[in-house]
Amino acid sequence: ARSQPIHKYALVLGLKSLDKVVAVTGDGTNDAPALSRSDVGFAMFAGTDIAKEASDIVILDNNFSSIVVAIIYGRNIYDNIRKFLQFQLSVNFCACLLVFICACIGNESPLTTIQMLWINLIMDSLGSLALATEPPYDELLDREPTKKDESIINGKMWKHILGQSLIQLVLLLFLYLHAPHFIKEQDVVRLAENEIINFCYNKMPGGTKLDNIIYGTKTQWKSKNKLKHGVNDLTCGNYADKQDLALAFNEYINVNGNSAHMTIVFNVFVIYTLFNQFNCRVLDDSLNVLVRINHNIFFPLIVGFELVLQVILIQFGKEAFKVTERGLTGEQWGICIGFSAITFVLCVILKFIPVDVPIQNWLDKRSKENNNEHDDIHNISNSKAHLMNTADNEINVKNDVNDKERKMS
C-alpha cells in the first residue's frame, strides 16, 4: 500500500524477467507505466483516464474483490474454449480421414451429404452450446497462471485429440469393411430381400451369410455376378430386369433408402462423438468426467436432445437422412452403443499414458523458436530504425554546419 509507482514498475520488470505472468492494479497517472508493461493491468473506474487507457481491464465497481471474479471468469472462458477445440478437432480429424480413406478403398463415402451436415451441427452449434456453458468455480484459482508462450492446445489435449480420433477412425473402418460378417439381421423384410438377392444372383454381396446384414458398399456388389437364367418377376421381383449385382445395388438403395450396414457406420460415428463430449469436459488427467455436471443443466439437456434426435432420424429418417427403412433393430442399437462406449475406456487409458510430456516439450520448443524469431525481427527493425535516426541526425548536423558557414561568409 505504501509502494511508489517506481516500485511497481521495478517489480513488474523483475517478475517478467523471471518469466512470470504479472498483474498490476492502479488508479493514478503515475501507475500507467507499470500497468502498460504488465501482462494484465487492472484500473479502477474512479481512476484517471491515463491509467484506464494503459490498463487491460477496468473495474467498474471500484472493488478489489471484483478482480478475483474477473480472473475466475477469464480462466473459465479460456477452459471452455479449450474443451470445445478438443471436441471439435477430434471429430474433424476422424471425419476427414474416414471420408478420404473410404473414398480411396471403396470409391465412395460412408457418410452422405445430409449426414455430414448433421455431424457438423453436433460438433459446431450444439457442441459449443454444451461445452461453452460450463459455469465458473472457485477451484480455478488453485492452479498457476497459463504460461505466456503456452499454446491454447497443450500436450494433454493433443494426446486425447489424436487418441480419440484415431481409435474412432479404426472402429469405423472396421465396421465399414467387416460389419456384415458378424452383425445379424433381425428385420424380417430385409431378411426376405437377402434371400431374394441370394437366389437371383447365386451369391450374397461380399459373400456374407443370409442372416447377416447386407453389404452397403457398392464395391461388394460385383458386376461379374450375373442374374440367374429363367427368373421372372414372381421369383425376383424388381431385380428380374437387373442383369448383375452392380445394377441390383441401385435398386436396393432406391427401395430401402440405404443399407443397415451404412446406417450402423453413421450411427456409431454420431454416438461415439456424443459420448466423447463427456470426456472433453475434463482437460486434465482426472478420471471423473462427470464432475460438476449438476452445475450445468444445459450440458445433459443438449446431449439428451441430440441423442433423441439421432434415434428419431435413424428410425424414421429414410428419405431425409438416407438411412435404412424401418431403422435398426434393438440388437443392432446395442452393438452401436457398445462400440461407441469404447471412448470412455480409451479416455481412462489415455490419462495413464504420459505421452503428453514429450508433446508439450515439443510445443514449448516450437514456441520458444517462434519467440526468438520474433525477437530477432524486432531487434533488426530496431537496429534499422536506429541507423536511420543516426543518419538523419548526421544529415541534420551537416546542414546546421553548412548554414552556419553560409552566415559567417
CSV table of N, CA and C in Angstrom, one decimal, residues 80-90 131 152-153 157 161:
chain,number,residue,atom,x,y,z
A,80,ASN,N,-13.3,-23.3,-21.4
A,80,ASN,CA,-14.4,-23.7,-22.2
A,80,ASN,C,-14.0,-23.7,-23.7
A,81,ILE,N,-13.2,-22.7,-24.1
A,81,ILE,CA,-12.8,-22.7,-25.5
A,81,ILE,C,-11.9,-23.9,-25.7
A,82,ARG,N,-11.0,-24.2,-24.8
A,82,ARG,CA,-10.2,-25.4,-25.0
A,82,ARG,C,-11.0,-26.7,-25.0
A,83,LYS,N,-12.0,-26.8,-24.2
A,83,LYS,CA,-12.9,-28.0,-24.3
A,83,LYS,C,-13.5,-28.2,-25.6
A,84,PHE,N,-14.0,-27.1,-26.1
A,84,PHE,CA,-14.7,-27.1,-27.4
A,84,PHE,C,-13.7,-27.4,-28.6
A,85,LEU,N,-12.5,-26.9,-28.5
A,85,LEU,CA,-11.5,-27.2,-29.5
A,85,LEU,C,-11.1,-28.6,-29.5
A,86,GLN,N,-10.9,-29.2,-28.3
A,86,GLN,CA,-10.6,-30.6,-28.2
A,86,GLN,C,-11.7,-31.5,-28.8
A,87,PHE,N,-12.9,-31.1,-28.5
A,87,PHE,CA,-14.0,-31.9,-29.0
A,87,PHE,C,-14.1,-31.8,-30.6
A,88,GLN,N,-14.0,-30.5,-31.0
A,88,GLN,CA,-14.2,-30.3,-32.5
A,88,GLN,C,-13.1,-30.9,-33.3
A,89,LEU,N,-11.9,-30.7,-32.8
A,89,LEU,CA,-10.7,-31.3,-33.6
A,89,LEU,C,-10.8,-32.8,-33.7
A,90,SER,N,-11.2,-33.5,-32.6
A,90,SER,CA,-11.3,-34.9,-32.6
A,90,SER,C,-12.3,-35.4,-33.7
A,131,LEU,N,-20.6,-27.3,-24.3
A,131,LEU,CA,-19.3,-27.2,-23.6
A,131,LEU,C,-19.0,-25.8,-23.2
A,152,ILE,N,-2.7,-22.7,-27.0
A,152,ILE,CA,-4.0,-22.9,-26.5
A,152,ILE,C,-4.4,-24.4,-26.5
A,153,ILE,N,-3.8,-25.2,-27.4
A,153,ILE,CA,-3.9,-26.6,-27.4
A,153,ILE,C,-2.7,-27.2,-26.8
A,157,MET,N,-4.2,-32.1,-24.3
A,157,MET,CA,-5.3,-32.0,-25.3
A,157,MET,C,-4.9,-32.7,-26.6
A,161,ILE,N,-7.0,-35.7,-28.3
A,161,ILE,CA,-7.5,-35.4,-29.7
A,161,ILE,C,-7.0,-36.5,-30.7
